[in-house]
Amino acid sequence: MVFFVLAALFATLYAGPTALRAARTGRATLTEARNAFLRRDVDAARREFSSAASLFRSSKTRLASPMVWPSRLIPVLGTHVRTALTLSRVAERVSEAGLAATAAQAQLPGRELKLVDGRVDLAAVRRATTAFGASIAAAADIEEELSRIPTGWVIDSLARARAEALQLLPSAIEGLRKGQTAIEAMPSLLGENGRKRYVVAFSNLAELRGSGGFIGYITSLAAERGDLDLEDVSGRPTELFPPPGETQLAFPEWFPADLRRQSRIFQNINVTTDFPTVGRFIVQSAGPALGPVQGVIGVDPIGLAAILRLTGPITVAAWPQPITADSVSRVAQHDVYLRYPTDDDQRQDFFSQLVRTTFDRLVTGVLAFRPESFGDFDTAVRGGHFRMFSSDAEDQAAFKELGLAGGVERTQGATDVLSFVSQNGAGNKADWFLHRNVRYHVRLEPGDRAAVSEIDVEMRNDAPSSGLPEYVIGASGGVTLPLGTNRQNVTVLRSPQDELRAIAIQGRPVSAVQAAEGPLRSYRVTTEIPARSSKSIRLISEIPLAFTTEGRERIYRLHLLPQPVANRDVYEVSIEVPAGWRSTGTRTFSGELTGDRVLEVRVYQTKPAWIVDKVFLEPWREVRRIFGRIF
């Protein structure tokens, strides 16, 4: 035994200091490599990534040496060795992924992906795609190694490295995969094999619809062999296209009958929250007027803001000041209605200039797609403010992978789903003043494999009852309401197996229309919120099959879906685990819902509780099920 301990100590002295020095030096070298990559210094980045890979490989070799094996069998010391070894392997693969990304960067003109006068060099993109492929293989290895990192106690320096890897690398891997998907899809999207046309549908969140806002302006973008061209097509969709009801829209089987009637006019073509369905409707409606159309780009003022952060401010004749990324949302969703309260043509002229000037900057200037510039655009995509649809199955698959598709089927794999959606039912622009707070409490019942949920929503209307144009705070379309009143058609999306127990508005029970929304279940009600007041909505439901897996470990997975809105929704989520069960994972969330969020909780039954459950509770549940079926 003494000999074994001495051997372990010798092995630690042999490998430990060398491994730690290599790790410290390698980390600094990785930082230098990243900085060189961002400044597009390919030679320096390649040199630093290679050096980092060599350092971490040396550390890995020493820690994996047979001489160190005795150390792995000693408690605590073994945890340190295994943690250091796994982190060395991860860092080596990170360095190799960086080398692959650098090789891809070297294939691009000027060492970066550029849109020059609306043109992308597709041949360079193809070369970069081939070089970039090795980074995806590295990403898969990194994920596998991260899942193996020991969780026991280690010294502070090692604990910090482990926490940093677990915190930063998953998002980096996601970025690598999205980058690979984007670069692989680009030739097809940009018409490498023939002209592709995209309808640009501009929506306004001051008047909400299911998948965003009221679509009041349309233009068209064409792509052919890497060249983008803004076509001479623009205006109100109601003037450009025949009513959707005249074009024989192909409704999916699940589409509710009342929404089918609403979708027959273009103002309501996006009542569904499922953007791929909206995209198909727009393509079908545009065809008779424009000819073949392959896709749709859906964008709202917050999406335009993300584009303006790439291109810089714009000047339009219909507005007295330059429009910036910081001002475009307020200007387009509120201020324009104050400046032109009654003149529809002037407002339309403004929107035409705004959208066309923004997209014209994309296709006539020099735009470099750099890693540091993607943050704002990615935020807009996650929030649903920039979406894309294509009738080409491969292009659509790429949009889905990039988070651009906006389809509700992305909740597949979740055992619980929640999305609070509302639509303007007054034909005004009062949703600029709408704020929504959603509280969601779930009580897990893993013994029954079920969950009971309580949803409490406060909808606050800050619109005044006077002092603003009726176009903003009045009502239209034959609706009569006091000024400032906001009528909202509310939809609550839930998992397919959800069973509604009760719904109330301001504490008074109401009935809800139940329907499908793609693979999800929806509950719909209508409420009116007077000026400068609030309304509360409460739903109680049960999820009979809220867990995956069997036995003493069960998994509950909640998927929250945002609706694109002018003022971000605030969510407060709490998940309660009963006595007799331990849990790991994320049980709470509080804050603005800026994009999809998944909360996963794994519950483990304690041994005494498992015995009680098997001997007493499970037979009783079976008796209840039998008698329930009989009576």
XYZ file of C-alpha atoms in Angstrom:
631
model
C 0.000 0.000 0.000
C 2.832 2.376 0.907
C 4.515 1.525 -2.374
C 1.297 2.303 -4.282
C 0.934 5.723 -2.612
C 4.581 6.552 -3.268
C 4.151 5.578 -6.909
C 1.101 7.828 -7.182
C 2.963 10.755 -5.612
C 5.921 10.227 -7.963
C 3.580 10.134 -10.935
C 1.909 13.355 -9.825
C 5.282 15.083 -9.445
C 6.232 13.783 -12.887
C 3.130 14.993 -14.713
C 1.562 17.715 -12.575
C 3.956 20.687 -12.871
C 4.558 20.103 -16.580
C 0.849 19.797 -17.271
C 0.018 22.957 -15.312
C 2.748 24.978 -17.066
C 1.544 23.724 -20.440
C -2.043 24.612 -19.553
C -1.158 28.148 -18.460
C 1.028 28.796 -21.499
C -1.467 27.147 -23.819
C -4.355 29.255 -22.559
C -2.401 32.455 -23.172
C -1.437 31.189 -26.628
C -5.087 30.428 -27.453
C -6.009 33.985 -26.505
C -3.317 35.329 -28.832
C -4.530 33.015 -31.597
C -8.126 34.227 -31.193
C -7.027 37.873 -31.333
C -4.976 37.231 -34.460
C -7.971 35.477 -36.065
C -10.251 38.438 -35.313
C -7.811 40.917 -36.843
C -7.538 38.578 -39.866
C -3.815 37.924 -39.439
C -3.904 34.407 -40.865
C -0.207 33.634 -40.461
C -0.114 34.681 -36.799
C -3.364 32.850 -36.011
C -2.122 29.657 -37.655
C 1.172 29.883 -35.760
C -0.488 30.495 -32.368
C -3.172 27.821 -32.803
C -0.472 25.297 -33.802
C 1.618 26.213 -30.769
C -1.389 25.886 -28.441
C -2.277 22.491 -29.914
C 1.291 21.289 -29.351
C 1.327 22.501 -25.734
C -1.964 20.863 -24.841
C -0.955 17.679 -26.657
C 2.163 17.536 -24.493
C 0.080 18.027 -21.354
C -2.355 15.328 -22.465
C 0.480 12.883 -23.193
C 1.973 13.257 -19.724
C -1.358 13.019 -17.931
C -2.337 9.916 -19.954
C 1.024 8.224 -19.353
C 0.986 4.754 -17.683
C 3.217 6.278 -15.017
C 0.248 8.418 -13.878
C -2.287 5.596 -13.730
C -1.794 4.923 -9.982
C -2.829 8.519 -9.237
C -6.241 7.963 -10.815
C -7.137 5.362 -8.196
C -6.626 7.678 -5.218
C -9.733 9.685 -4.191
C -9.491 13.443 -4.788
C -6.090 13.093 -6.480
C -7.686 10.944 -9.178
C -10.376 13.590 -9.746
C -7.659 16.195 -10.296
C -5.789 14.030 -12.802
C -8.913 13.078 -14.766
C -10.153 16.689 -14.831
C -6.802 18.012 -16.048
C -6.546 15.271 -18.680
C -10.045 15.950 -20.031
C -9.430 19.705 -20.153
C -6.149 19.113 -22.020
C -7.977 17.006 -24.600
C -10.682 19.662 -24.950
C -8.146 22.461 -25.362
C -6.209 20.473 -27.964
C -9.379 20.025 -30.031
C -10.274 23.704 -29.579
C -6.855 24.575 -31.023
C -7.450 22.237 -33.965
C -10.885 23.775 -34.572
C -9.201 27.184 -34.601
C -6.699 25.948 -37.182
C -9.575 24.775 -39.406
C -11.370 28.119 -39.047
C -8.116 29.921 -39.915
C -7.690 27.753 -43.002
C -11.212 28.683 -44.071
C -10.494 32.352 -43.410
C -7.421 32.160 -45.666
C -9.622 31.137 -48.626
C -11.717 34.317 -48.530
C -10.769 37.529 -50.367
C -9.273 39.924 -47.834
C -9.473 37.115 -45.237
C -13.171 37.799 -44.552
C -16.592 37.136 -46.039
C -17.700 40.267 -47.876
C -20.722 41.503 -49.764
C -19.268 43.929 -52.319
C -21.845 45.843 -54.361
C -24.292 43.061 -53.690
C -21.942 40.281 -54.785
C -20.376 37.362 -52.903
C -17.464 35.364 -54.367
C -19.094 31.923 -54.378
C -15.943 30.124 -55.545
C -14.104 31.415 -52.470
C -17.052 30.392 -50.306
C -16.822 26.845 -51.683
C -13.090 26.664 -50.876
C -13.703 28.001 -47.364
C -16.443 25.433 -46.799
C -14.051 22.564 -47.499
C -11.398 23.991 -45.169
C -13.920 24.670 -42.423
C -15.169 21.075 -42.290
C -12.476 19.884 -39.862
C -13.722 22.317 -37.213
C -17.091 20.543 -37.060
C -15.422 17.190 -36.420
C -13.448 18.868 -33.632
C -16.649 20.373 -32.213
C -18.232 16.914 -31.893
C -15.163 15.647 -30.005
C -15.222 18.695 -27.722
C -18.854 18.043 -26.822
C -18.105 14.416 -26.015
C -15.112 15.337 -23.838
C -17.089 18.026 -21.982
C -19.676 15.407 -21.009
C -16.901 13.392 -19.344
C -15.435 16.119 -17.117
C -15.458 14.895 -13.482
C -17.668 16.930 -11.157
C -15.818 16.369 -7.882
C -13.815 18.906 -5.879
C -10.587 20.220 -7.432
C -8.268 23.102 -6.577
C -9.356 26.616 -7.506
C -7.218 27.002 -10.636
C -8.528 23.737 -12.079
C -12.087 24.493 -10.961
C -11.969 27.858 -12.750
C -10.718 26.245 -15.949
C -13.440 23.592 -15.759
C -16.184 26.190 -15.135
C -14.912 28.353 -17.978
C -14.926 25.432 -20.399
C -18.441 24.360 -19.419
C -19.736 27.919 -19.634
C -18.116 29.157 -22.847
C -17.548 26.172 -25.102
C -21.174 25.057 -25.724
C -22.056 28.445 -27.244
C -18.784 28.433 -29.212
C -19.657 24.993 -30.613
C -23.115 26.266 -31.562
C -21.451 29.191 -33.324
C -19.144 26.855 -35.251
C -22.057 24.735 -36.394
C -24.105 27.739 -37.428
C -21.103 29.132 -39.288
C -20.657 25.855 -41.139
C -24.368 25.685 -41.998
C -24.402 29.285 -43.246
C -21.323 28.949 -45.406
C -22.515 25.639 -46.882
C -25.983 27.030 -47.660
C -24.803 30.349 -49.106
C -24.208 29.225 -52.720
C -27.709 27.799 -52.997
C -29.338 30.787 -51.278
C -27.516 33.194 -53.583
C -28.683 31.448 -56.747
C -25.574 29.501 -57.734
C -27.686 27.222 -59.928
C -30.293 29.728 -61.066
C -32.137 32.883 -60.083
C -33.954 32.930 -56.737
C -36.425 35.590 -55.653
C -37.389 36.505 -52.110
C -40.340 38.609 -51.048
C -39.259 41.017 -48.293
C -42.254 41.356 -45.948
C -41.948 44.294 -43.545
C -44.161 44.032 -40.470
C -44.991 46.491 -37.715
C -45.067 45.325 -34.098
C -47.241 48.262 -33.062
C -50.088 46.139 -34.458
C -49.389 42.546 -33.442
C -50.047 39.367 -35.377
C -49.249 35.792 -34.424
C -45.792 35.582 -35.994
C -44.888 39.244 -35.535
C -46.660 42.375 -36.704
C -49.053 43.634 -39.343
C -47.395 43.297 -42.794
C -47.865 46.681 -44.424
C -45.049 46.843 -46.964
C -43.550 44.468 -49.543
C -40.497 44.568 -51.785
C -38.495 41.916 -53.645
C -34.867 40.765 -53.571
C -33.335 38.551 -56.279
C -30.162 36.458 -56.142
C -28.297 34.933 -59.089
C -24.769 33.458 -59.136
C -23.817 35.333 -55.984
C -25.286 38.697 -57.063
C -28.065 40.324 -55.017
C -30.427 42.772 -56.677
C -33.214 44.843 -55.121
C -36.009 44.607 -57.671
C -38.331 47.388 -58.720
C -41.219 45.948 -56.739
C -42.576 47.770 -53.703
C -45.770 48.871 -52.043
C -48.709 47.689 -49.985
C -49.268 43.961 -50.377
C -53.002 44.625 -50.731
C -52.198 46.664 -53.879
C -49.509 44.372 -55.289
C -51.115 40.973 -54.757
C -54.611 39.578 -55.175
C -56.356 38.730 -51.890
C -54.955 35.438 -50.524
C -58.485 34.047 -50.611
C -58.408 34.274 -54.409
C -55.176 32.302 -54.763
C -56.361 29.041 -53.203
C -54.045 28.988 -50.214
C -52.913 25.474 -49.342
C -53.821 25.306 -45.661
C -52.157 22.597 -43.558
C -54.598 20.092 -42.094
C -54.185 21.429 -38.552
C -55.033 25.036 -39.514
C -58.186 26.133 -37.592
C -61.296 27.013 -39.617
C -61.688 30.537 -38.156
C -58.046 31.379 -38.925
C -58.556 30.114 -42.477
C -61.261 32.736 -42.906
C -59.088 35.470 -41.420
C -56.089 34.541 -43.605
C -58.033 35.214 -46.774
C -57.141 38.910 -46.469
C -53.469 39.870 -46.521
C -53.697 41.947 -43.328
C -54.156 38.662 -41.437
C -51.956 36.363 -43.477
C -49.625 35.921 -40.501
C -52.186 35.203 -37.766
C -50.466 31.880 -37.121
C -47.306 31.797 -35.017
C -45.733 29.246 -37.389
C -43.602 31.280 -39.805
C -43.002 28.486 -42.367
C -46.781 28.385 -42.833
C -46.846 32.181 -43.223
C -43.985 31.954 -45.726
C -45.850 29.410 -47.847
C -48.957 31.615 -47.813
C -46.970 34.661 -48.975
C -45.238 32.696 -51.759
C -48.617 31.413 -52.945
C -50.126 34.929 -52.829
C -47.178 36.610 -54.573
C -46.916 34.141 -57.435
C -49.792 35.451 -59.593
C -48.403 39.013 -59.426
C -44.626 38.550 -59.436
C -44.113 35.232 -61.120
C -42.057 32.454 -59.511
C -40.995 33.299 -55.947
C -38.754 30.950 -53.985
C -38.774 32.456 -50.515
C -39.696 35.110 -47.984
C -37.642 37.383 -45.743
C -39.695 38.576 -42.785
C -38.329 41.625 -40.988
C -39.662 44.170 -38.510
C -38.163 47.463 -37.221
C -36.071 45.646 -34.594
C -34.717 43.431 -37.379
C -33.939 46.565 -39.417
C -32.020 47.900 -36.409
C -29.742 44.843 -36.554
C -29.067 45.511 -40.258
C -28.344 49.189 -39.576
C -25.745 48.176 -36.999
C -23.933 46.488 -39.892
C -24.444 49.203 -42.524
C -24.586 52.392 -40.441
C -27.330 55.077 -40.287
C -29.460 55.912 -43.306
C -31.119 59.108 -44.557
C -34.567 59.060 -46.151
C -36.301 62.032 -47.699
C -39.532 61.408 -45.789
C -37.843 61.859 -42.388
C -36.073 64.983 -41.062
C -33.174 63.242 -39.248
C -30.896 60.312 -40.091
C -32.360 57.025 -38.912
C -30.043 54.936 -36.769
C -30.084 51.464 -35.266
C -31.102 53.034 -31.971
C -33.945 55.154 -33.366
C -35.508 53.038 -36.120
C -37.806 51.033 -33.829
C -39.487 54.072 -32.274
C -39.584 56.015 -35.551
C -41.179 53.185 -37.549
C -43.573 51.922 -34.886
C -44.761 55.132 -33.278
C -43.300 58.476 -34.350
C -44.259 58.107 -38.031
C -47.947 57.924 -37.021
C -47.611 61.181 -35.109
C -45.888 62.932 -38.010
C -48.398 61.639 -40.601
C -51.574 60.994 -38.557
C -54.038 60.936 -41.459
C -52.090 60.679 -44.712
C -51.748 57.006 -45.648
C -49.742 57.803 -48.795
C -47.106 59.782 -46.892
C -46.747 57.006 -44.349
C -46.448 54.442 -47.114
C -43.836 56.567 -48.847
C -41.858 56.674 -45.601
C -41.943 52.890 -45.153
C -40.964 52.401 -48.791
C -37.942 54.656 -48.393
C -37.001 53.122 -45.044
C -37.029 49.475 -46.145
C -35.633 49.980 -49.632
C -32.837 52.277 -48.448
C -31.849 49.767 -45.752
C -31.714 46.845 -48.184
C -30.152 49.007 -50.893
C -27.236 49.616 -48.511
C -26.818 45.849 -48.333
C -26.589 45.404 -52.096
C -24.613 48.502 -53.138
C -21.916 48.965 -50.493
C -19.100 46.928 -49.019
C -20.276 44.868 -46.087
C -17.897 42.603 -44.170
C -19.407 39.773 -42.128
C -17.092 39.658 -39.116
C -17.532 37.624 -35.910
C -17.721 40.746 -33.757
C -20.612 42.157 -35.816
C -22.895 39.130 -35.540
C -24.052 39.695 -31.962
C -26.857 42.187 -32.650
C -28.038 40.294 -35.707
C -28.085 37.008 -33.788
C -30.143 38.684 -31.034
C -32.673 39.846 -33.631
C -32.869 36.349 -35.110
C -33.355 34.734 -31.691
C -36.177 37.159 -30.922
C -37.948 36.373 -34.215
C -37.375 39.855 -35.680
C -35.638 38.484 -38.779
C -36.963 35.265 -40.329
C -36.624 33.442 -43.609
C -38.603 30.830 -45.523
C -37.738 28.929 -48.680
C -39.741 26.529 -50.780
C -36.433 24.746 -51.452
C -36.256 21.943 -48.863
C -32.464 22.140 -48.425
C -32.492 25.925 -48.008
C -35.338 25.643 -45.510
C -33.389 23.031 -43.543
C -30.497 25.515 -43.337
C -32.837 28.254 -42.065
C -34.071 25.868 -39.401
C -30.513 25.018 -38.324
C -29.626 28.736 -38.174
C -32.685 29.606 -36.084
C -34.211 31.672 -38.907
C -37.188 29.440 -39.726
C -39.490 30.263 -36.801
C -41.411 26.986 -36.978
C -43.250 25.727 -33.901
C -42.002 22.194 -34.623
C -38.693 23.260 -33.063
C -40.236 22.338 -29.705
C -39.916 18.648 -30.583
C -38.290 16.837 -27.682
C -39.845 19.063 -25.020
C -42.351 17.571 -22.584
C -43.816 21.003 -21.780
C -44.200 24.070 -24.000
C -45.300 27.606 -23.236
C -45.712 30.605 -25.502
C -47.945 33.564 -24.737
C -49.076 35.195 -27.983
C -51.521 38.011 -28.609
C -52.849 39.815 -31.670
C -54.263 43.260 -32.105
C -58.031 43.058 -32.537
C -58.770 46.786 -32.839
C -56.868 47.685 -36.011
C -54.853 50.379 -34.230
C -51.178 50.889 -33.331
C -51.614 50.650 -29.559
C -49.344 47.619 -29.165
C -46.440 50.068 -28.961
C -47.753 50.651 -25.417
C -48.358 46.994 -24.550
C -46.302 45.244 -21.831
C -46.719 41.597 -20.808
C -45.463 39.808 -17.705
C -45.769 36.023 -17.599
C -45.430 33.990 -14.395
C -45.283 30.225 -14.799
C -45.242 27.808 -11.867
C -44.968 24.069 -12.487
C -45.429 21.435 -9.805
C -43.788 18.219 -10.941
C -45.408 14.923 -9.976
C -42.825 12.391 -11.176
C -44.556 9.510 -9.385
C -47.486 9.966 -11.780
C -45.173 11.140 -14.580
C -47.318 14.277 -14.660
C -47.127 17.990 -13.881
C -49.613 20.672 -12.851
C -49.038 24.172 -14.195
C -50.290 27.637 -13.324
C -49.888 30.476 -15.828
C -50.505 34.052 -14.637
C -50.179 36.852 -17.176
C -50.478 40.588 -16.636
C -51.139 42.613 -19.791
C -50.516 46.311 -19.162
C -51.735 48.951 -21.593
C -49.846 52.243 -21.182
C -51.701 53.970 -24.029
C -53.424 57.260 -23.085
C -57.117 57.886 -23.721
C -56.440 61.184 -25.523
C -53.712 63.296 -27.059
C -52.714 60.885 -29.838
C -54.131 60.311 -33.345
C -57.105 57.975 -33.576
C -55.059 55.872 -35.997
C -52.859 55.017 -32.995
C -55.319 54.709 -30.081
C -58.676 54.408 -31.843
C -60.210 51.436 -33.634
C -61.004 50.492 -37.233
C -62.632 47.785 -39.297
C -66.081 48.334 -37.832
C -64.820 48.000 -34.237
C -66.058 50.582 -31.730
C -63.983 51.057 -28.566
C -63.161 53.921 -26.189
C -59.967 55.718 -27.212
C -56.826 54.075 -25.863
C -58.459 50.652 -25.449
C -56.412 47.707 -26.627
C -58.302 44.635 -27.796
C -56.101 41.532 -27.775
C -56.884 38.133 -29.258
C -54.821 35.933 -26.937
C -53.354 32.546 -27.832
C -51.554 30.367 -25.293
C -49.489 27.630 -26.908
C -48.957 24.431 -24.940
C -47.591 20.932 -25.467
C -49.818 18.499 -27.408
C -50.755 16.503 -24.291
C -51.668 19.535 -22.155
C -55.151 19.413 -20.583
C -56.763 22.726 -19.643
C -58.455 22.717 -16.226
C -59.487 26.374 -15.860
C -59.022 29.781 -17.444
C -60.036 33.143 -15.992
C -59.710 36.815 -16.913
C -59.590 39.207 -13.972
C -60.585 36.283 -11.762
C -63.767 35.527 -13.729
C -63.964 32.094 -15.417
C -64.220 32.186 -19.218
C -64.271 29.570 -21.936
C -61.435 29.199 -24.427
C -61.387 28.065 -28.042
C -59.118 25.038 -28.232
C -57.315 24.269 -31.472
C -54.034 23.080 -32.938
C -50.996 25.168 -33.840
C -48.806 22.817 -35.819
C -47.958 19.976 -33.412
C -48.914 22.120 -30.391
C -52.195 22.787 -28.611
C -53.592 26.317 -28.377
C -56.143 28.037 -26.128
C -57.647 31.289 -27.429
C -59.606 34.065 -25.735
C -60.242 37.769 -26.382
C -59.938 40.583 -23.874
C -60.013 44.386 -23.881
C -57.613 46.484 -21.817
C -58.736 50.083 -21.203
C -56.273 52.957 -21.464
C -53.626 53.052 -18.712
C -54.830 49.859 -17.048
C -54.061 46.140 -16.833
C -55.792 42.811 -17.301
C -54.809 39.486 -15.756
C -55.245 36.079 -17.346
C -54.839 32.843 -15.403
C -54.695 29.297 -16.773
C -54.407 26.041 -14.841
C -53.621 22.869 -16.730
C -52.267 19.370 -16.279
C -49.638 17.622 -18.357
C -50.264 13.864 -18.061
C -46.934 12.870 -19.679
C -44.454 15.451 -18.440
C -41.370 13.219 -18.292
C -39.156 11.158 -20.513
C -37.377 7.965 -19.391
C -38.466 5.540 -16.693
C -37.179 4.231 -13.390
C -35.680 6.365 -10.661
C -34.434 9.069 -13.069
C -36.891 11.122 -15.101
C -36.452 14.207 -17.284
C -38.800 17.195 -17.551
C -37.994 19.618 -20.385
C -39.762 22.994 -20.756
C -39.431 24.982 -24.010
C -40.361 28.679 -23.883
C -41.130 30.351 -27.222
C -41.055 34.148 -27.630
C -43.404 36.202 -29.763
C -41.738 39.129 -31.558
C -43.066 42.210 -29.722
C -42.142 45.893 -29.442
C -41.550 45.591 -25.683
C -39.888 42.370 -24.603
C -41.970 40.005 -22.482
C -40.768 39.386 -18.945
C -41.035 35.766 -17.776
C -40.739 34.358 -14.280
C -40.585 30.556 -14.199
C -40.349 28.263 -11.176
C -40.361 24.456 -11.208
C -41.253 22.670 -7.955
C -39.895 19.193 -7.174
C -41.782 17.135 -4.535
C -40.322 15.580 -1.401
C -38.608 12.243 -1.945
C -37.023 13.399 -5.217
C -33.682 15.082 -5.795
C -33.114 17.221 -8.873
C -30.402 18.656 -11.070
C -30.725 21.194 -13.845
C -32.352 24.594 -14.200
C -35.507 25.071 -12.143
C -35.950 28.840 -12.430
C -35.781 31.608 -14.981
C -36.457 35.290 -14.496
C -35.977 38.048 -17.029
C -36.764 39.210 -20.545
C -37.488 36.410 -22.988
C -35.126 37.437 -25.797
C -35.249 34.086 -27.565
C -36.115 30.429 -27.148
C -35.195 29.084 -23.734
C -35.138 25.451 -22.631
C -35.188 24.459 -18.958
C -34.349 20.837 -18.262
C -34.785 19.221 -14.850
C -33.637 15.683 -14.052
C -35.289 14.189 -10.984
C -33.994 11.214 -9.012
C -36.079 9.286 -6.541
C -34.463 8.602 -3.171
C -34.237 4.962 -2.111
C -36.803 5.179 0.743
C -39.251 7.065 -1.472
C -38.763 4.519 -4.258
C -39.649 1.655 -1.878
C -42.788 3.452 -0.668
C -43.746 4.245 -4.246
C -43.340 0.653 -5.458
C -45.004 -1.014 -2.468
C -47.887 1.351 -1.747
C -48.387 4.245 -4.186
C -48.025 2.524 -7.553
C -50.673 -0.146 -6.762
C -52.996 2.616 -5.530
C -52.500 4.592 -8.744
C -53.354 1.500 -10.771
C -56.564 1.001 -8.748
C -57.522 4.609 -9.425
C -56.879 4.184 -13.156
C -59.020 1.019 -13.326
C -61.952 2.538 -11.428
C -61.598 5.749 -13.395
C -62.103 3.822 -16.636
C -65.117 1.989 -15.204
C -66.875 4.999 -13.750
